[in-house]
Amino acid sequence: MNMGKPALTVIIPVYRVEDTLDRCIQSVVGQAAEGMEIILVDDGSDDSCPQRCDEWARQDERILVVHQPNGGLSKARNAGLDIARGDYITFVDSDDYIEAGTYPALLRLLQQHPDYDLLEFPYEKDRVYTFGEQTYEDVGDYWLRCQAYSHTFACNKIYRRALFDEVRFPKGMLFEDAYTLPLLLKAAKRVATTETGRYHYTINPKGITATADGNGLAMLLNAHLGNGMPMDDRYYMHLLNIQMDVYELTDAPIKLSARRVSTQGLPLKMKAKAILNNTIGIRRLCRLNKALHKIRNRLSASS
């Protein structure tokens, strides 16, 4: 890592999170990682967050604050990227927090393996998700074997700064991580996963994932369909679930191409859906799923 500039830049977008902001920032400043800069991007928050960001910057010289008109999560992350100086980049959402000692341990690992372009570490949501101690020289292998398509989150990863030379988060899109990760992987030569550290994801009932409607899920599906990443049967079944939800909520034309799926090695519930897909086809399966949900909703309403 180069002398005279930070080893790690932590970018934290901030918008209407006055209840969780201090916990988030405290978890980062308490990491005791050498050579770390922290960029707080106030995305036009209309609560006490702008003042709190400035107060944190007065307390800790490693903190930089950017104030900008509200433009969404992607614009906030991009603003941080535009001024980041670290050899490595990571992100934290301001309603989440980092386990103590995570960044120092991960930076030591990166010092031991300077060839790693992207390092993914565990996160905790409803349970702890870990991906083993693995190194991938084929990013397509990482995408499929690690099922990275199901955890494209920006925040539980550390990236070599150069991966973002030609990549930014898409503005105005929901599930922006799903658009961005494949682009970063195409620029990477070696990806690794570790069981070291932990990112604590806080379930937000008002967040993008919890409140996504059919149009939002359509953006997620489009991100996957246009990413150029390899496809196997399990990944296809992951996309089939999204496509079924999109069709149910929007009645829009089906975009996922038909595919006959091998049921070998699939979990039981996924296997049953794959058999239906192979038997009646994706279009009829989507229609059947929508009809069954209508019936279930009517029964629930009448009970």
Short mmCIF file of C-alpha atoms in Angstrom, two decimals:
data_model
loop_
_atom_site.label_atom_id
_atom_site.label_comp_id
_atom_site.label_asym_id
_atom_site.label_seq_id
_atom_site.Cartn_x
_atom_site.Cartn_y
_atom_site.Cartn_z
CA MET A 1 0.00 0.00 0.00
CA ASN A 2 1.27 3.47 -0.86
CA MET A 3 2.65 5.78 1.82
CA GLY A 4 1.11 9.21 2.16
CA LYS A 5 -2.44 8.22 1.35
CA PRO A 6 -5.10 6.15 3.11
CA ALA A 7 -5.08 2.39 2.87
CA LEU A 8 -8.89 2.28 3.06
CA THR A 9 -11.66 4.72 2.23
CA VAL A 10 -15.02 4.06 3.92
CA ILE A 11 -17.94 5.75 2.13
CA ILE A 12 -21.15 6.25 4.15
CA PRO A 13 -24.20 7.78 2.40
CA VAL A 14 -26.43 9.63 4.88
CA TYR A 15 -30.13 10.37 4.47
CA ARG A 16 -32.79 10.61 7.19
CA VAL A 17 -31.08 8.21 9.59
CA GLU A 18 -30.78 10.29 12.74
CA ASP A 19 -31.81 7.29 14.88
CA THR A 20 -28.96 5.07 13.63
CA LEU A 21 -26.27 7.43 12.31
CA ASP A 22 -24.20 7.71 15.50
CA ARG A 23 -24.12 3.93 15.96
CA CYS A 24 -22.98 3.48 12.37
CA ILE A 25 -20.22 6.09 12.49
CA GLN A 26 -19.02 4.97 15.93
CA SER A 27 -18.65 1.41 14.64
CA VAL A 28 -16.38 2.70 11.86
CA VAL A 29 -14.25 5.22 13.76
CA GLY A 30 -13.73 2.58 16.45
CA GLN A 31 -12.08 0.17 13.99
CA ALA A 32 -8.56 1.45 14.84
CA ALA A 33 -7.43 0.69 11.30
CA GLU A 34 -4.23 2.50 10.30
CA GLY A 35 -4.51 4.75 7.28
CA MET A 36 -8.30 4.99 7.06
CA GLU A 37 -10.39 7.88 5.74
CA ILE A 38 -14.15 8.11 6.23
CA ILE A 39 -16.36 10.04 3.80
CA LEU A 40 -19.84 10.96 5.03
CA VAL A 41 -22.07 11.99 2.14
CA ASP A 42 -25.06 13.97 3.37
CA ASP A 43 -27.54 13.43 0.55
CA GLY A 44 -29.70 16.44 1.31
CA SER A 45 -31.02 14.98 4.56
CA ASP A 46 -33.68 17.23 6.10
CA ASP A 47 -33.27 16.05 9.70
CA SER A 48 -30.38 16.47 12.16
CA CYS A 49 -28.00 14.30 10.13
CA PRO A 50 -26.10 17.14 8.36
CA GLN A 51 -25.21 18.74 11.69
CA ARG A 52 -24.25 15.40 13.21
CA CYS A 53 -21.96 14.66 10.27
CA ASP A 54 -20.19 17.99 10.75
CA GLU A 55 -19.84 17.34 14.47
CA TRP A 56 -18.26 13.95 13.84
CA ALA A 57 -15.81 15.57 11.42
CA ARG A 58 -14.79 18.06 14.11
CA GLN A 59 -14.12 15.17 16.48
CA ASP A 60 -12.15 12.96 14.08
CA GLU A 61 -9.71 14.29 11.48
CA ARG A 62 -10.12 11.14 9.38
CA ILE A 63 -13.70 12.15 8.54
CA LEU A 64 -14.61 14.21 5.47
CA VAL A 65 -18.16 15.45 4.92
CA VAL A 66 -19.84 16.11 1.60
CA HIS A 67 -23.16 17.98 1.58
CA GLN A 68 -25.19 17.72 -1.62
CA PRO A 69 -28.82 18.03 -2.77
CA ASN A 70 -30.79 14.82 -2.49
CA GLY A 71 -30.04 12.54 -5.42
CA GLY A 72 -30.37 9.01 -4.11
CA LEU A 73 -28.05 6.29 -2.89
CA SER A 74 -26.12 5.87 -6.15
CA LYS A 75 -25.35 9.58 -6.45
CA ALA A 76 -24.21 9.66 -2.82
CA ARG A 77 -21.88 6.70 -3.25
CA ASN A 78 -20.53 8.18 -6.49
CA ALA A 79 -19.81 11.49 -4.73
CA GLY A 80 -17.70 9.58 -2.24
CA LEU A 81 -15.91 7.68 -4.98
CA ASP A 82 -15.06 10.92 -6.78
CA ILE A 83 -12.91 12.14 -3.86
CA ALA A 84 -11.79 8.82 -2.33
CA ARG A 85 -8.01 8.53 -1.93
CA GLY A 86 -7.67 5.04 -0.46
CA ASP A 87 -5.95 2.09 -2.09
CA TYR A 88 -9.11 0.18 -1.20
CA ILE A 89 -12.77 1.21 -1.02
CA THR A 90 -15.65 -0.07 1.08
CA PHE A 91 -19.19 1.13 1.79
CA VAL A 92 -21.42 1.20 4.85
CA ASP A 93 -25.13 2.05 4.79
CA SER A 94 -25.91 4.46 7.60
CA ASP A 95 -28.55 2.28 9.27
CA ASP A 96 -26.03 -0.60 9.53
CA TYR A 97 -22.80 -1.07 11.49
CA ILE A 98 -19.46 -2.91 11.48
CA GLU A 99 -18.29 -5.52 13.96
CA ALA A 100 -15.35 -4.33 16.06
CA GLY A 101 -11.96 -5.22 14.59
CA THR A 102 -13.29 -6.03 11.13
CA TYR A 103 -11.35 -3.53 9.00
CA PRO A 104 -7.92 -3.98 10.65
CA ALA A 105 -8.19 -7.75 10.18
CA LEU A 106 -9.29 -7.41 6.56
CA LEU A 107 -6.52 -4.93 5.76
CA ARG A 108 -3.94 -7.34 7.22
CA LEU A 109 -5.37 -10.03 4.95
CA LEU A 110 -5.09 -7.72 1.93
CA GLN A 111 -1.49 -6.92 2.85
CA GLN A 112 -0.77 -10.64 2.88
CA HIS A 113 -2.53 -11.07 -0.48
CA PRO A 114 -1.91 -7.93 -2.55
CA ASP A 115 -3.28 -9.73 -5.61
CA TYR A 116 -6.85 -9.68 -4.25
CA ASP A 117 -8.98 -7.20 -6.20
CA LEU A 118 -12.18 -7.83 -4.25
CA LEU A 119 -12.60 -9.36 -0.80
CA GLU A 120 -16.04 -10.40 0.47
CA PHE A 121 -16.59 -10.90 4.20
CA PRO A 122 -19.53 -12.23 6.27
CA TYR A 123 -22.69 -10.29 6.95
CA GLU A 124 -25.43 -10.75 9.51
CA LYS A 125 -29.08 -10.21 8.67
CA ASP A 126 -31.64 -12.72 9.89
CA ARG A 127 -28.65 -15.00 10.45
CA VAL A 128 -24.92 -14.95 9.75
CA TYR A 129 -23.98 -15.50 6.10
CA THR A 130 -20.44 -16.72 5.42
CA PHE A 131 -18.76 -17.85 2.21
CA GLY A 132 -15.72 -19.76 3.42
CA GLU A 133 -12.05 -19.06 2.82
CA GLN A 134 -11.86 -19.20 -0.96
CA THR A 135 -9.90 -17.59 -3.77
CA TYR A 136 -11.28 -17.32 -7.31
CA GLU A 137 -9.18 -16.52 -10.36
CA ASP A 138 -12.25 -16.99 -12.56
CA VAL A 139 -14.87 -14.41 -11.59
CA GLY A 140 -17.54 -16.49 -13.33
CA ASP A 141 -16.70 -19.32 -10.96
CA TYR A 142 -17.15 -16.94 -8.01
CA TRP A 143 -20.48 -15.73 -9.47
CA LEU A 144 -21.89 -19.25 -9.75
CA ARG A 145 -20.16 -21.40 -7.11
CA CYS A 146 -20.41 -18.73 -4.41
CA GLN A 147 -23.88 -17.75 -5.73
CA ALA A 148 -22.68 -14.14 -5.65
CA TYR A 149 -25.73 -13.16 -7.70
CA SER A 150 -27.81 -13.60 -4.53
CA HIS A 151 -25.62 -11.30 -2.39
CA THR A 152 -24.51 -8.51 -4.71
CA PHE A 153 -24.56 -6.03 -1.80
CA ALA A 154 -21.92 -3.32 -2.03
CA CYS A 155 -21.30 -3.10 1.70
CA ASN A 156 -19.82 -6.46 2.76
CA LYS A 157 -16.91 -6.17 0.33
CA ILE A 158 -13.61 -4.35 0.06
CA TYR A 159 -12.58 -3.32 -3.46
CA ARG A 160 -9.30 -2.30 -5.01
CA ARG A 161 -9.74 1.37 -5.86
CA ALA A 162 -8.80 0.81 -9.51
CA LEU A 163 -11.93 -1.31 -10.09
CA PHE A 164 -13.94 1.93 -9.95
CA ASP A 165 -11.80 3.76 -12.52
CA GLU A 166 -14.49 3.18 -15.16
CA VAL A 167 -17.43 2.17 -12.96
CA ARG A 168 -20.02 4.18 -11.06
CA PHE A 169 -23.37 3.25 -9.51
CA PRO A 170 -26.31 3.83 -11.89
CA LYS A 171 -28.41 6.84 -10.91
CA GLY A 172 -32.16 6.47 -10.57
CA MET A 173 -32.06 2.69 -10.33
CA LEU A 174 -33.21 0.48 -7.49
CA PHE A 175 -31.00 -2.52 -6.64
CA GLU A 176 -28.04 -0.55 -7.99
CA ASP A 177 -25.61 -3.10 -6.49
CA ALA A 178 -26.88 -5.78 -8.87
CA TYR A 179 -25.97 -3.55 -11.82
CA THR A 180 -22.56 -2.60 -10.47
CA LEU A 181 -21.02 -5.81 -9.12
CA PRO A 182 -20.78 -7.59 -12.52
CA LEU A 183 -18.98 -4.54 -13.95
CA LEU A 184 -16.50 -4.58 -11.09
CA LEU A 185 -15.97 -8.32 -11.47
CA LYS A 186 -15.16 -7.90 -15.15
CA ALA A 187 -12.36 -5.54 -14.12
CA ALA A 188 -11.09 -7.91 -11.42
CA LYS A 189 -8.52 -10.67 -11.82
CA ARG A 190 -8.75 -12.31 -8.41
CA VAL A 191 -11.66 -12.42 -5.96
CA ALA A 192 -11.56 -13.87 -2.46
CA THR A 193 -13.99 -14.63 0.34
CA THR A 194 -13.12 -14.80 4.01
CA GLU A 195 -14.76 -15.71 7.30
CA THR A 196 -12.98 -12.78 8.97
CA GLY A 197 -15.03 -9.77 10.14
CA ARG A 198 -18.73 -9.06 10.00
CA TYR A 199 -21.10 -6.50 8.52
CA HIS A 200 -24.32 -6.04 10.48
CA TYR A 201 -27.25 -5.41 8.15
CA THR A 202 -30.22 -3.81 9.87
CA ILE A 203 -33.59 -4.77 8.42
CA ASN A 204 -35.35 -1.53 7.54
CA PRO A 205 -39.10 -1.88 6.86
CA LYS A 206 -38.90 1.37 4.89
CA GLY A 207 -35.84 0.34 2.89
CA ILE A 208 -35.56 -0.38 -0.81
CA THR A 209 -35.67 -4.16 -0.48
CA ALA A 210 -38.67 -4.21 1.85
CA THR A 211 -40.71 -1.71 -0.16
CA ALA A 212 -39.79 -2.74 -3.71
CA ASP A 213 -42.81 -2.94 -5.99
CA GLY A 214 -43.15 -4.66 -9.33
CA ASN A 215 -41.28 -1.91 -11.17
CA GLY A 216 -38.43 -2.11 -8.68
CA LEU A 217 -38.20 -5.87 -9.07
CA ALA A 218 -38.27 -5.39 -12.85
CA MET A 219 -35.13 -3.25 -12.47
CA LEU A 220 -33.53 -6.07 -10.49
CA LEU A 221 -34.42 -8.60 -13.18
CA ASN A 222 -33.10 -6.32 -15.94
CA ALA A 223 -29.82 -5.90 -14.07
CA HIS A 224 -29.32 -9.66 -14.11
CA LEU A 225 -30.49 -10.23 -17.68
CA GLY A 226 -28.05 -7.69 -19.07
CA ASN A 227 -24.98 -8.41 -16.96
CA GLY A 228 -23.13 -10.79 -19.29
CA MET A 229 -22.33 -13.17 -16.42
CA PRO A 230 -22.46 -16.98 -16.86
CA MET A 231 -25.69 -18.83 -16.15
CA ASP A 232 -26.27 -22.22 -14.56
CA ASP A 233 -29.52 -23.91 -13.53
CA ARG A 234 -29.48 -22.65 -9.96
CA TYR A 235 -28.91 -19.07 -11.11
CA TYR A 236 -31.71 -19.49 -13.63
CA MET A 237 -34.06 -20.62 -10.87
CA HIS A 238 -33.07 -17.56 -8.84
CA LEU A 239 -34.06 -15.36 -11.78
CA LEU A 240 -37.23 -17.37 -12.36
CA ASN A 241 -38.41 -16.44 -8.86
CA ILE A 242 -37.85 -12.75 -9.63
CA GLN A 243 -39.58 -13.08 -12.99
CA MET A 244 -42.62 -14.72 -11.39
CA ASP A 245 -42.89 -11.85 -8.90
CA VAL A 246 -42.52 -9.23 -11.63
CA TYR A 247 -45.23 -10.86 -13.73
CA GLU A 248 -47.57 -11.16 -10.76
CA LEU A 249 -47.15 -7.51 -9.76
CA THR A 250 -47.00 -5.85 -13.19
CA ASP A 251 -48.42 -8.28 -15.77
CA ALA A 252 -45.58 -7.07 -18.02
CA PRO A 253 -44.29 -9.36 -20.80
CA ILE A 254 -41.96 -12.11 -19.60
CA LYS A 255 -38.31 -11.24 -20.27
CA LEU A 256 -36.55 -14.31 -18.89
CA SER A 257 -35.85 -16.74 -21.72
CA ALA A 258 -37.26 -20.25 -21.54
CA ARG A 259 -34.82 -22.89 -20.33
CA ARG A 260 -35.06 -26.55 -19.45
CA VAL A 261 -33.53 -27.01 -16.02
CA SER A 262 -31.78 -30.04 -14.62
CA THR A 263 -33.24 -30.86 -11.20
CA GLN A 264 -30.14 -32.71 -10.01
CA GLY A 265 -28.74 -31.17 -6.85
CA LEU A 266 -31.51 -28.60 -6.45
CA PRO A 267 -33.23 -28.12 -3.06
CA LEU A 268 -36.65 -29.80 -2.81
CA LYS A 269 -38.72 -26.62 -3.15
CA MET A 270 -36.62 -25.40 -6.05
CA LYS A 271 -36.77 -28.85 -7.65
CA ALA A 272 -40.58 -28.84 -7.64
CA LYS A 273 -40.64 -25.45 -9.33
CA ALA A 274 -38.07 -26.61 -11.87
CA ILE A 275 -40.21 -29.64 -12.74
CA LEU A 276 -43.19 -27.35 -13.35
CA ASN A 277 -41.02 -25.08 -15.46
CA ASN A 278 -39.88 -28.04 -17.55
CA THR A 279 -43.40 -29.41 -17.86
CA ILE A 280 -45.61 -26.40 -18.61
CA GLY A 281 -43.06 -23.73 -19.52
CA ILE A 282 -42.18 -20.40 -17.96
CA ARG A 283 -45.19 -18.48 -19.33
CA ARG A 284 -47.77 -20.89 -17.98
CA LEU A 285 -45.85 -21.18 -14.72
CA CYS A 286 -45.97 -17.40 -14.24
CA ARG A 287 -49.70 -17.37 -14.99
CA LEU A 288 -50.31 -20.28 -12.61
CA ASN A 289 -48.34 -18.58 -9.84
CA LYS A 290 -50.35 -15.38 -10.26
CA ALA A 291 -53.68 -17.26 -10.25
CA LEU A 292 -52.78 -19.25 -7.14
CA HIS A 293 -51.76 -16.09 -5.27
CA LYS A 294 -55.06 -14.44 -6.23
CA ILE A 295 -56.98 -17.39 -4.83
CA ARG A 296 -54.89 -17.40 -1.64
CA ASN A 297 -55.40 -13.67 -1.14
CA ARG A 298 -59.17 -14.02 -1.60
CA LEU A 299 -59.31 -16.84 0.93
CA SER A 300 -57.24 -14.81 3.39
CA ALA A 301 -59.51 -11.78 2.95
CA SER A 302 -62.66 -13.83 3.54
CA SER A 303 -61.38 -15.67 6.62
#
